[in-house]
Structures are given as C-alpha cells and as structure tokens.
mmCIF file of C-alpha atoms in Angstrom:
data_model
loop_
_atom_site.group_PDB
_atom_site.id
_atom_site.type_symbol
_atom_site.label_atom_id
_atom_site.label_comp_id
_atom_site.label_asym_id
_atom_site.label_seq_id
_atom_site.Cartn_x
_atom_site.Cartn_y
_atom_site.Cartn_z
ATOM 1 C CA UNK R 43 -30.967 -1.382 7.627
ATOM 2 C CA UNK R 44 -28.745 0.641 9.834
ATOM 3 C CA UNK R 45 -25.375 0.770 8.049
ATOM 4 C CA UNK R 46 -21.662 2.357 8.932
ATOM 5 C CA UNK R 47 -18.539 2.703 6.927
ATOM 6 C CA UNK R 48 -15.418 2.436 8.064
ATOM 7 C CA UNK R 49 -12.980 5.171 7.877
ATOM 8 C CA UNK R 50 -9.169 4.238 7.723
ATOM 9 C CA UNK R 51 -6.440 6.991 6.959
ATOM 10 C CA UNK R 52 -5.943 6.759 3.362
ATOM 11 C CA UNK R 53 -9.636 5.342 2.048
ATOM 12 C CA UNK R 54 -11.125 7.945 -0.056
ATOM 13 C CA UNK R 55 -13.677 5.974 -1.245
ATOM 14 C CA UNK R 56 -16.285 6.663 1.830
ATOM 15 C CA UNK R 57 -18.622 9.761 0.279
ATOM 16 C CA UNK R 58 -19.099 7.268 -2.743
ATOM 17 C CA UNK R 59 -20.185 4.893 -0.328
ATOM 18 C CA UNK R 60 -22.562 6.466 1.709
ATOM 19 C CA UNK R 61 -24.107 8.456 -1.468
ATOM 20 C CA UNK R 62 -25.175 4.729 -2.946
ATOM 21 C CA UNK R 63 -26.257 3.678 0.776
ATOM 22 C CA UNK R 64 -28.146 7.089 1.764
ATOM 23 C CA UNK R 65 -29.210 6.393 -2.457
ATOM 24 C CA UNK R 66 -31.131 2.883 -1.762
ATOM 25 C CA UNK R 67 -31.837 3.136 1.930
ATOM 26 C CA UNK R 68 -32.796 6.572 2.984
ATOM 27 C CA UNK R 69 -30.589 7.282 5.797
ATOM 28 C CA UNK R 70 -27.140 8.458 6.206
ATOM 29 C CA UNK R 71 -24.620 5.444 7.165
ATOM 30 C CA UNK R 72 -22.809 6.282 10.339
ATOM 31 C CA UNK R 73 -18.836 7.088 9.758
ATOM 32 C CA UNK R 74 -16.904 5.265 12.004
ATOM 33 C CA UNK R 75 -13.440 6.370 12.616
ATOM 34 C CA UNK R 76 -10.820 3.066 12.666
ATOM 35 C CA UNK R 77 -9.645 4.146 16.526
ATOM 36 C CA UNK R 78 -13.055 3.487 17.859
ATOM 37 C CA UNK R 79 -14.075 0.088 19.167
ATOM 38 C CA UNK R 80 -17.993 -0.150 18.985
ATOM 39 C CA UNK R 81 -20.024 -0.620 15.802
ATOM 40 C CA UNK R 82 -23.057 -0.353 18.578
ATOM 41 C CA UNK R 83 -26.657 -2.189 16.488
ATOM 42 C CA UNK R 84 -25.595 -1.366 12.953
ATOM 43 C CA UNK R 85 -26.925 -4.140 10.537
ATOM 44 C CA UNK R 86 -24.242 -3.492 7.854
ATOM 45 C CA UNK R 87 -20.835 -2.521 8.092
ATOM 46 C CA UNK R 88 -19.048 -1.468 5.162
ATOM 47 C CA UNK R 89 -15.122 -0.938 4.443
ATOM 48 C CA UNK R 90 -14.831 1.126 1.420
ATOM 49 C CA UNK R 91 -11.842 1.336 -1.220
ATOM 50 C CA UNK R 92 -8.921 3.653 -0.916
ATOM 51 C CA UNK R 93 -5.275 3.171 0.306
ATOM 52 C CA UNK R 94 -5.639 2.708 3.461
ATOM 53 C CA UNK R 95 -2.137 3.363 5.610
ATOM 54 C CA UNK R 96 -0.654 4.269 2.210
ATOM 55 C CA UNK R 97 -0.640 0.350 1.280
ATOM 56 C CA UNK R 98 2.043 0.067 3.262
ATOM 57 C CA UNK R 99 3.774 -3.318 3.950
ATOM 58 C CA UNK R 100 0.466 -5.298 2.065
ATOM 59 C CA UNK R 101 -2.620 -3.695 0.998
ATOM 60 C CA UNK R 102 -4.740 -3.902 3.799
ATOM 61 C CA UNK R 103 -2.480 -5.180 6.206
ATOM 62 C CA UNK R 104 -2.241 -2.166 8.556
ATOM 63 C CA UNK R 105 -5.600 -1.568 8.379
ATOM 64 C CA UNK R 106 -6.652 -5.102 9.403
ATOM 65 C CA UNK R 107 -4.630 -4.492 12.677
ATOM 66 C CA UNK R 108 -6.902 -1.769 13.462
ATOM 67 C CA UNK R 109 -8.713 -0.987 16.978
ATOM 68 C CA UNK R 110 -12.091 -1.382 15.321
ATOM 69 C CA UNK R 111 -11.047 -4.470 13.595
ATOM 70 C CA UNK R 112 -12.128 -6.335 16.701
ATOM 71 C CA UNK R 113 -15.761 -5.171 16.868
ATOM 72 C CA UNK R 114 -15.936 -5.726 12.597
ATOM 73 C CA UNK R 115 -15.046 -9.616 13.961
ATOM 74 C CA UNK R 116 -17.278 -9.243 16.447
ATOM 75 C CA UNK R 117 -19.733 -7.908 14.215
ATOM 76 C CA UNK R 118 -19.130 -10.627 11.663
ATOM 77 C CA UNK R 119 -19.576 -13.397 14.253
ATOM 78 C CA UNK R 120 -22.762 -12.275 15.685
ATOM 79 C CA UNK R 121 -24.033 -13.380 11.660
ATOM 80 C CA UNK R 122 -24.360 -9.326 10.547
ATOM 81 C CA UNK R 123 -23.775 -7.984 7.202
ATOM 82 C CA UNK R 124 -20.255 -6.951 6.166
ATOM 83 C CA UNK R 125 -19.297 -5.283 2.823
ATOM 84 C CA UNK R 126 -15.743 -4.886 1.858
ATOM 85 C CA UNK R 127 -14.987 -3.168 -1.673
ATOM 86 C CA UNK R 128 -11.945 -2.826 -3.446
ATOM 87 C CA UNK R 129 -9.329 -2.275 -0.126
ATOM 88 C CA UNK R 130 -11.961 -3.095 1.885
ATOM 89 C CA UNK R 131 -11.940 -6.839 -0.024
ATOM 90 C CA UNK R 132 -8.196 -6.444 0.667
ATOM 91 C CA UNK R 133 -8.763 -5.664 4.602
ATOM 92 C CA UNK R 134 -11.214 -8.401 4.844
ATOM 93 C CA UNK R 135 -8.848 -10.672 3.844
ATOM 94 C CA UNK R 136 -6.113 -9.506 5.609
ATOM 95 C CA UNK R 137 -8.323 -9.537 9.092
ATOM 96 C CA UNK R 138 -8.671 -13.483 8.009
ATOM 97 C CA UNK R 139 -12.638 -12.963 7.569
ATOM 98 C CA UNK R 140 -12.702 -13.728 3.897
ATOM 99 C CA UNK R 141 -9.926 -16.203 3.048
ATOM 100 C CA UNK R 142 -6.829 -15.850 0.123
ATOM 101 C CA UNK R 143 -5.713 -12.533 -0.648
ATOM 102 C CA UNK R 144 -5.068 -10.242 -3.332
ATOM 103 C CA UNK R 145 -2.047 -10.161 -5.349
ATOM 104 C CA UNK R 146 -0.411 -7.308 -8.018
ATOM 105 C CA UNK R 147 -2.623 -6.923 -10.595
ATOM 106 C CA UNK R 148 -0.816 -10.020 -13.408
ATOM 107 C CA UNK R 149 -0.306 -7.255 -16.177
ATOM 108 C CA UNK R 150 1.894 -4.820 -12.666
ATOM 109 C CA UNK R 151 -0.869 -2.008 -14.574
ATOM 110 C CA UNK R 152 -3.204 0.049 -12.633
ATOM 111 C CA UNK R 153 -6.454 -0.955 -13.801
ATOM 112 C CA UNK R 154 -9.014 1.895 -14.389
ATOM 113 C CA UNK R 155 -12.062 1.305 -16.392
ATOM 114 C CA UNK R 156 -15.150 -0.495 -16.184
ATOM 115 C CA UNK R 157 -15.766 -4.396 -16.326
ATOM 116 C CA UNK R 158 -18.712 -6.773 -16.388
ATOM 117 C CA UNK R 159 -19.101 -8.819 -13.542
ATOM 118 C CA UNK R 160 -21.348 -12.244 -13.816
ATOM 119 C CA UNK R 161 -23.850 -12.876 -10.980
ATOM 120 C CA UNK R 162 -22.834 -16.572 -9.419
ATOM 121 C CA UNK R 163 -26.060 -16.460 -7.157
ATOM 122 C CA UNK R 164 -28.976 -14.258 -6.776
ATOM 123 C CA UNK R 165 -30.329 -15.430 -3.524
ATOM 124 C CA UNK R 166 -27.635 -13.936 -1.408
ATOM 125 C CA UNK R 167 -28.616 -10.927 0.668
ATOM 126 C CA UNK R 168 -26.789 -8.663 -1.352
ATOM 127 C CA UNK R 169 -28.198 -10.394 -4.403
ATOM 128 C CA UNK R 170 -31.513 -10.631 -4.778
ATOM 129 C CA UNK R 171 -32.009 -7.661 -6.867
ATOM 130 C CA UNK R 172 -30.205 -8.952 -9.822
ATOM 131 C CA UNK R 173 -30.781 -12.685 -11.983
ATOM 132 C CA UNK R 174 -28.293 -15.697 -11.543
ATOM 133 C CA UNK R 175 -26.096 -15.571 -14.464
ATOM 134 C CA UNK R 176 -26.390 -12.173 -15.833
ATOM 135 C CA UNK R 177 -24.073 -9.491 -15.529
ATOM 136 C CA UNK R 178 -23.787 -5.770 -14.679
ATOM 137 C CA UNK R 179 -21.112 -3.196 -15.459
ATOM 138 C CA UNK R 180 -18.728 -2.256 -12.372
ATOM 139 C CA UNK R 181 -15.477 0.054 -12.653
ATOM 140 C CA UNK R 182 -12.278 -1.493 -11.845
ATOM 141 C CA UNK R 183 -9.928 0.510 -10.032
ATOM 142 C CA UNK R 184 -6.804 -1.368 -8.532
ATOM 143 C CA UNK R 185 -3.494 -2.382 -8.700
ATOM 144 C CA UNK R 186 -3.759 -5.517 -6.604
ATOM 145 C CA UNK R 187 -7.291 -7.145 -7.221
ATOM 146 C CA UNK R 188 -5.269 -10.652 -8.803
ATOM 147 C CA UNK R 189 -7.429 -12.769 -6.414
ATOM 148 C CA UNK R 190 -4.918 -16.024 -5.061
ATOM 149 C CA UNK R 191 -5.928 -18.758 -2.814
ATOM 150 C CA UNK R 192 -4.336 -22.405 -2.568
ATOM 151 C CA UNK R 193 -6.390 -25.040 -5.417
ATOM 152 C CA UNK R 194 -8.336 -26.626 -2.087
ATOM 153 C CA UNK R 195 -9.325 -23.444 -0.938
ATOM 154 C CA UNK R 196 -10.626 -22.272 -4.372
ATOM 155 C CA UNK R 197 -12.118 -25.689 -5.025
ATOM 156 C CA UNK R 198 -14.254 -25.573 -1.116
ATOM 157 C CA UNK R 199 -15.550 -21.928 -2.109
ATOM 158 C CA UNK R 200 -16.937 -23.157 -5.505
ATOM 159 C CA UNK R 201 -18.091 -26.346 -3.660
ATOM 160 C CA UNK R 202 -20.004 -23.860 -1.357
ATOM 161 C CA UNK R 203 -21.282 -21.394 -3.817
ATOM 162 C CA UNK R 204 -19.159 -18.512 -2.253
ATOM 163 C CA UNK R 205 -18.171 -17.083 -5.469
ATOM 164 C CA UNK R 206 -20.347 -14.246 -6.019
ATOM 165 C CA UNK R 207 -18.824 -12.351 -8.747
ATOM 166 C CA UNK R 208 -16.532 -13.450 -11.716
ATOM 167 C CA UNK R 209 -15.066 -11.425 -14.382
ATOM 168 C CA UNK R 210 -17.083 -11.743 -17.849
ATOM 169 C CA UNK R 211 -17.971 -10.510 -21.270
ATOM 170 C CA UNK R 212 -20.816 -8.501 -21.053
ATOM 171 C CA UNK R 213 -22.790 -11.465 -22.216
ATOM 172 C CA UNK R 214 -21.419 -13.749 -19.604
ATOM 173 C CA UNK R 215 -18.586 -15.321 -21.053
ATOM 174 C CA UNK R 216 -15.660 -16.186 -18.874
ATOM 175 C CA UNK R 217 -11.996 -16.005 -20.973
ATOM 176 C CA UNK R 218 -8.533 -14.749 -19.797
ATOM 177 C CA UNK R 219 -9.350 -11.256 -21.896
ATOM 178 C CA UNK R 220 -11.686 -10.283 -19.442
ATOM 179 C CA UNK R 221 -10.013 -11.605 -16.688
ATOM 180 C CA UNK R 222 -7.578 -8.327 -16.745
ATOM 181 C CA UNK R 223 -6.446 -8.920 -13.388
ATOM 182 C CA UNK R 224 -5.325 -12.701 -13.495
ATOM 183 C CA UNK R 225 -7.752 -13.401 -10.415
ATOM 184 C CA UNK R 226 -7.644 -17.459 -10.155
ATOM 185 C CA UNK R 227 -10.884 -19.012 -11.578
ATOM 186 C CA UNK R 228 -11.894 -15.248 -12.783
ATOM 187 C CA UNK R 229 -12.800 -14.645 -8.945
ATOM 188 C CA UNK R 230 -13.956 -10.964 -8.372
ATOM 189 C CA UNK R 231 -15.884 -11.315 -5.465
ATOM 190 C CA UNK R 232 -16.146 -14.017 -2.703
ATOM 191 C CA UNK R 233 -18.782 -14.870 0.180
ATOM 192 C CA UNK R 234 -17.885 -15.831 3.900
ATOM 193 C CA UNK R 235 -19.018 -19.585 4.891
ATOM 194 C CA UNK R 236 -22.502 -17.811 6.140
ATOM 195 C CA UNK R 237 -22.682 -15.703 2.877
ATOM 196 C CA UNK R 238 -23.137 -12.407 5.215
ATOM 197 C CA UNK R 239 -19.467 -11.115 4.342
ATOM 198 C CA UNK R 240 -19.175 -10.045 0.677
ATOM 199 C CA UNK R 241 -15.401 -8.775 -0.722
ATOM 200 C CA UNK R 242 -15.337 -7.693 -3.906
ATOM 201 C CA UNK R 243 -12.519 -5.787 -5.802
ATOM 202 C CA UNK R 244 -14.438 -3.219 -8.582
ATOM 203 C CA UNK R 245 -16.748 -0.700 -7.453
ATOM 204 C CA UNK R 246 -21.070 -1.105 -7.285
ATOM 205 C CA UNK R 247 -21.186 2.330 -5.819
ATOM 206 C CA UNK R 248 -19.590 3.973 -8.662
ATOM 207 C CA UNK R 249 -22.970 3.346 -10.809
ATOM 208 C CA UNK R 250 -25.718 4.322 -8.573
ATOM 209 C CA UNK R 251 -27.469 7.441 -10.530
ATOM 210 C CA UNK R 252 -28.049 8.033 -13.850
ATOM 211 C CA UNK R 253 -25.599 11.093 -13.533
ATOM 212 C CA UNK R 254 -23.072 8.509 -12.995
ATOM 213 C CA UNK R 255 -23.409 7.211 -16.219
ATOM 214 C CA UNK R 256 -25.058 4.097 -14.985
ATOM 215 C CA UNK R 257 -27.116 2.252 -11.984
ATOM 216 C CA UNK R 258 -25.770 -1.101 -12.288
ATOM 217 C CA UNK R 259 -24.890 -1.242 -9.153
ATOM 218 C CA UNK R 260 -27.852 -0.082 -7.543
ATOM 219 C CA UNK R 261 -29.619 -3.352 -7.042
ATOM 220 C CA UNK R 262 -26.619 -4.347 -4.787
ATOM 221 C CA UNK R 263 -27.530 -1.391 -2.175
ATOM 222 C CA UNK R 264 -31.458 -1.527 -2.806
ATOM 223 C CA UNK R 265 -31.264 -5.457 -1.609
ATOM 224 C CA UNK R 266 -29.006 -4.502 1.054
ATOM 225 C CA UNK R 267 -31.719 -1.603 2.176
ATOM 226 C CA UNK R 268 -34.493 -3.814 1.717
ATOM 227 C CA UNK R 269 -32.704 -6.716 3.742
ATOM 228 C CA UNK A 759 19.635 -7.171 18.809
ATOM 229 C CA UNK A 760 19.027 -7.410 14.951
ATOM 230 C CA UNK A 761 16.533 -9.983 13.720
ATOM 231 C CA UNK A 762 16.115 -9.456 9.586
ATOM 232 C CA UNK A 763 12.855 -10.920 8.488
ATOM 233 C CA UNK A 764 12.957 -11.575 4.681
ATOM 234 C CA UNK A 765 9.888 -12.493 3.232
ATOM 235 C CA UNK A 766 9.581 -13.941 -0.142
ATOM 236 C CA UNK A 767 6.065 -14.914 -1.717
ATOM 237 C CA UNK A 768 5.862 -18.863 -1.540
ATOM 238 C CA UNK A 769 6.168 -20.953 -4.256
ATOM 239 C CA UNK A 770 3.817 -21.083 -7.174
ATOM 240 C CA UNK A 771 2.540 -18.047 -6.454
ATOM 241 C CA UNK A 772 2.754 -16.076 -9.598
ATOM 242 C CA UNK A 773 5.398 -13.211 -8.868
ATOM 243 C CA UNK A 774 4.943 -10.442 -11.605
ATOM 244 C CA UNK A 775 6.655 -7.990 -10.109
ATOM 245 C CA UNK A 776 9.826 -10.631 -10.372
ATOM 246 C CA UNK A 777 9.000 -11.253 -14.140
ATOM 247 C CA UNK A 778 9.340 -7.391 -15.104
ATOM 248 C CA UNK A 779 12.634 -7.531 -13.566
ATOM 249 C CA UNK A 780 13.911 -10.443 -15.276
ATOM 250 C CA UNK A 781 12.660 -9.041 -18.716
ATOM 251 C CA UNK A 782 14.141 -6.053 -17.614
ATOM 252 C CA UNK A 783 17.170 -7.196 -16.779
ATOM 253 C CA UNK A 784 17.333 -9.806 -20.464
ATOM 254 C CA UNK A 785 16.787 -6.342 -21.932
ATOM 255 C CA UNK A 786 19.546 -5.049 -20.225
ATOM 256 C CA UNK A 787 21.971 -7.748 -21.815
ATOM 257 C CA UNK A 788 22.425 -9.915 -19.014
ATOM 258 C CA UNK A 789 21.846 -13.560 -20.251
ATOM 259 C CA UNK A 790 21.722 -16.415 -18.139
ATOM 260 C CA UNK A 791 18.782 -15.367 -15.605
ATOM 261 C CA UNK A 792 16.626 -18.042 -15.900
ATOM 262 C CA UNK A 793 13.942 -16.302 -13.098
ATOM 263 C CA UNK A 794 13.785 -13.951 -10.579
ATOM 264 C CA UNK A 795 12.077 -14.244 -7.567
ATOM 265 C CA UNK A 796 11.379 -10.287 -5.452
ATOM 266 C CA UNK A 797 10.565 -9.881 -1.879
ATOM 267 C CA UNK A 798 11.103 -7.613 1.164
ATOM 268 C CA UNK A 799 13.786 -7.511 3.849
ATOM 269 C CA UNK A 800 12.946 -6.432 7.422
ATOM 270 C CA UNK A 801 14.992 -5.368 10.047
ATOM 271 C CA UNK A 802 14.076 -5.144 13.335
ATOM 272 C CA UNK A 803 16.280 -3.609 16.011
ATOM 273 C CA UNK A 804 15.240 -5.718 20.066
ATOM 274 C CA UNK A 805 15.745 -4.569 22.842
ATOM 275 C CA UNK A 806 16.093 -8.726 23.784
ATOM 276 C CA UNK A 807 19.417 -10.126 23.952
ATOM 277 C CA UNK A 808 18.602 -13.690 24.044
ATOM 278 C CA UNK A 809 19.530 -14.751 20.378
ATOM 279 C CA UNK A 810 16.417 -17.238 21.041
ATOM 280 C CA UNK A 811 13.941 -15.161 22.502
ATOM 281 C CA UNK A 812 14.404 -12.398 19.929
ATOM 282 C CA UNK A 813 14.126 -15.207 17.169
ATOM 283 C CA UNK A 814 11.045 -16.171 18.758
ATOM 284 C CA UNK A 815 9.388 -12.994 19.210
ATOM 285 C CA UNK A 816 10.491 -12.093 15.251
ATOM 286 C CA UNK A 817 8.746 -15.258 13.916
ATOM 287 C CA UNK A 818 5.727 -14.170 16.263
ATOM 288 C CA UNK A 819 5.943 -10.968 14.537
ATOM 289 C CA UNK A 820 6.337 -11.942 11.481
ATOM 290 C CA UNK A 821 3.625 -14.665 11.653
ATOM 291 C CA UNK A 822 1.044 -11.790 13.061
ATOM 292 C CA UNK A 823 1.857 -8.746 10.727
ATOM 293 C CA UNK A 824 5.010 -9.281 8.656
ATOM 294 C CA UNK A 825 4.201 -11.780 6.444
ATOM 295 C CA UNK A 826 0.943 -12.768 5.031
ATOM 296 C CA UNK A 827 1.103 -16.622 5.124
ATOM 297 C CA UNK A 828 -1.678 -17.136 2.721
ATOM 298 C CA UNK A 829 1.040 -15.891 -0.176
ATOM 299 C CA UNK A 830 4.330 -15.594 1.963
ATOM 300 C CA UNK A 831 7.285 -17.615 3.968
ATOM 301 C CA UNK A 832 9.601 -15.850 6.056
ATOM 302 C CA UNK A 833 12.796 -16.876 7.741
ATOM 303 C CA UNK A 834 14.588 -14.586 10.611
ATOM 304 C CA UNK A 835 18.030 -14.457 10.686
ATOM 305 C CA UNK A 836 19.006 -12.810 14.025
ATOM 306 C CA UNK A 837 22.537 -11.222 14.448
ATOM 307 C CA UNK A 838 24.488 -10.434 18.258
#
C-alpha cells in the first residue's frame, strides 16, 4: 500500500497521520505539497485534519480549489483509495467527491473529546479489521462536523450502505446525546458510490499506540496496509 | 464595476449561528424578533462594465467558489 498525505497551508494534522500509516504499514507515506499536480502510483491518498487556508470563506473550500485537487479526482476516478479526516472530510466534500457538507457544530462549541463511533459495515476496505455493529473510541475535534445533506440524498446513501460511521453510546446506541454535533441521521462518516472514498469527521489516527492512550483506531490503518 | 454576492444558507438548513444571535439579541431586550437568519456579503470590484456580463461572471463565481450550493443561495446585485 503506497500511501501520500496531502499537505495544505493550515493542516496540522499530517505527522499524526503518517505516524498511524508508517504504524500499520511499514513505510513512510509520501508528503505531497497542495501546488503539485501528480499523486504518481500511490494506492491511498489521504487529506488529514487541520485548518486548511485558515477556514476561510467555508471549511475546506479553498483547499478544494487546489492544484492537486485535480490529480486527488483523478486519483479517485481511476477507483483508488482516498481518506479524508476531519478537514479532509470537509475538502472532500467541498471538491464534490463525497456529497453534503459540513455545517457549525449545532451546540456553535468546539468539540474536543473523544466519542464512540458504530461500525455500519465491516466489509469495506477500510473496514475489515473491525465487526459490523460494534464500536470504537475516536476523538472529536471540530467546530463544523454537523453533517447536512438534502432527505433524498441521505435516504440514497443509507439505501447504498455508504454510511460508515454513526455517532453512538459506547454500546451502540444511537440518541441525540451522543450525537454532539447534530450530524443528520447521526452521520460521522460517509462512503463514495464505489466505497473507495471514506470522509469522516473525528480522528482514527489519534489512537494508534498504547502511548496514546488507546489503538482503536488502528484496525482502520492495518486494513488499509493490508489492502 | 461592483457586483455584491450575498449568500445566505438555504432554507431549512438549521442556522445556529443565527439562533445565538436571536437569543442574544431577546437577552438584550429587544422583543419582537421572531428569527434571525446570518450570512455573508461579498463584494467584488470588475474590471467589466457590462452590467450583464459582470452579473454573469459573479453568478459563475459564485456558483464555482462563493457559495456552496449544497447549503447556500446567492443573489448578485451589481451596481454602475
């Protein structure tokens, strides 16, 4: 699995990144600066969280404007892996590769602090290290992760099974509590129509070691490296 | 030429940031406000000077960067 992450002005998110991919797959990700314009054979491309272009105008909406936005479409359309986290979810969006968008966060708070996320399918490639229904820990950090999209566009993903993630009790229970965002339907992560472009708003790299407190997210990158 | 591009989030889609203001401004004493409603103004200065063409290129604008239409409308209002 050759893998890159894209760097935008303003995503400080990257060195988590690569840590969880180097972590699960061995090899450093290439770092891909946003002004260049060829992803060359990577397998995975992966736009981390951060503020990219200060969040200026929309989250994510400079950033999907981008010079190496067109190879990431590319990319996408030749059927290769994509991962977009937190502002990357909000990029991906944005570029029009994952559809609906991400609003203020309901409660206008900042939201830092860990949340359980329910597993919608397991037999995604990003998936396959964890069980359909159960849930791992992931930390929340964002101000616009409210997930919107129109009733028929919500209603076609769940038709398709391109929810991947929802917001849930650690036991799997879906109720507005837990749902600290407002996301519609409890959305926290959605598929593309091929299910090879994940967005996602909290973070799977921020539990990858033990020293970290955690390695729920590790199955995410060890399917992705064994992919 | 001045084209303004406001852009309000559409209908139905839940405006908090508009909601703290109207508390805000109930807690302020004004009654009355029965919702508010917050987006962004844009002005762009053209070189155009067709009234039409600038209008044109401002919706193309706005259509392509300004405005997400997933969540937003826009209208340009262009001014000789």
């Amino acid at each position: 699995m050759k893998a890159g992450i894209i760097l935008f002005p303003g995503i400080n998110r990257e060195r988590d990144m690569a840590i969880a991919l180097e972590n699960s797959a061995g090899v450093k990700p290439r770092m891909i600066w946003h002004k260049e314009t060829d992803l060359g054979d990577l397998d995975l491309v992966v736009i981390p969280g951060g503020f990219s272009f200060g969040d200026y105008l929309r989250c994510g909406a400079m950033a999907a404007q981008s010079p190496i936005m067109a190879a990431v479409r590319a990319h996408a359309a030749r059927g290769a892996y994509i991962l977009g986290v937190c502002n990357g979810f909000q990029i991906l969006t944005e570029a029009g590769l994952l559809p609906g968008a991400l609003l203020r966060n309901a409660s206008l708070r900042f939201l830092s602090m860990d949340c359980h996320l329910r597993v919608e399918r397991a037999n995604t490639v990003f998936t396959t290290r964890y069980q359909q229904g159960q849930t791992f820990r992931a930390v929340m950090a964002h101000g616009d992760g409210n997930y919107f999209a129109d009733d028929a566009t919500l209603d076609r993903l769940e038709g398709e099974g391109r929810v991947a993630f929802r917001y849930a009790t650690a036991t799997g229970e879906i109720s507005p509590e837990v749902n600290l965002n407002g996301s519609a339907r409890s959305i926290a992560g959605i598929y593309s129509d091929n299910l090879r472009v994940l967005g996602m708003m909290p973070h799977p790299e921020d539990l990858v070691d033990p020293l970290m407190g955690g390695i729920d997210g590790k199955p995410l990158f060890d399917a992705l490296a064994a992919a | 030429m001045k084209a303004i591009v406001t852009v309000m989030l559409k209908p139905g889609v839940l405006d908090p940031q508009g909601k703290a203001i109207a508390h805000a401004l109930g807690t302020l004493g004004f009654a009355g406000v029965n919702d508010v409603r917050a987006g962004k103004v844009i002005e762009l200065e053209l070189t155009e000077t067709d009234p039409v063409r600038a209008r044109a290129q401002a919706e193309d604008m706005a259509r392509k960067l300004l405005a997400n239409t997933v969540i937003e409308s826009f209208r340009v209002q262009v001014d000789g």
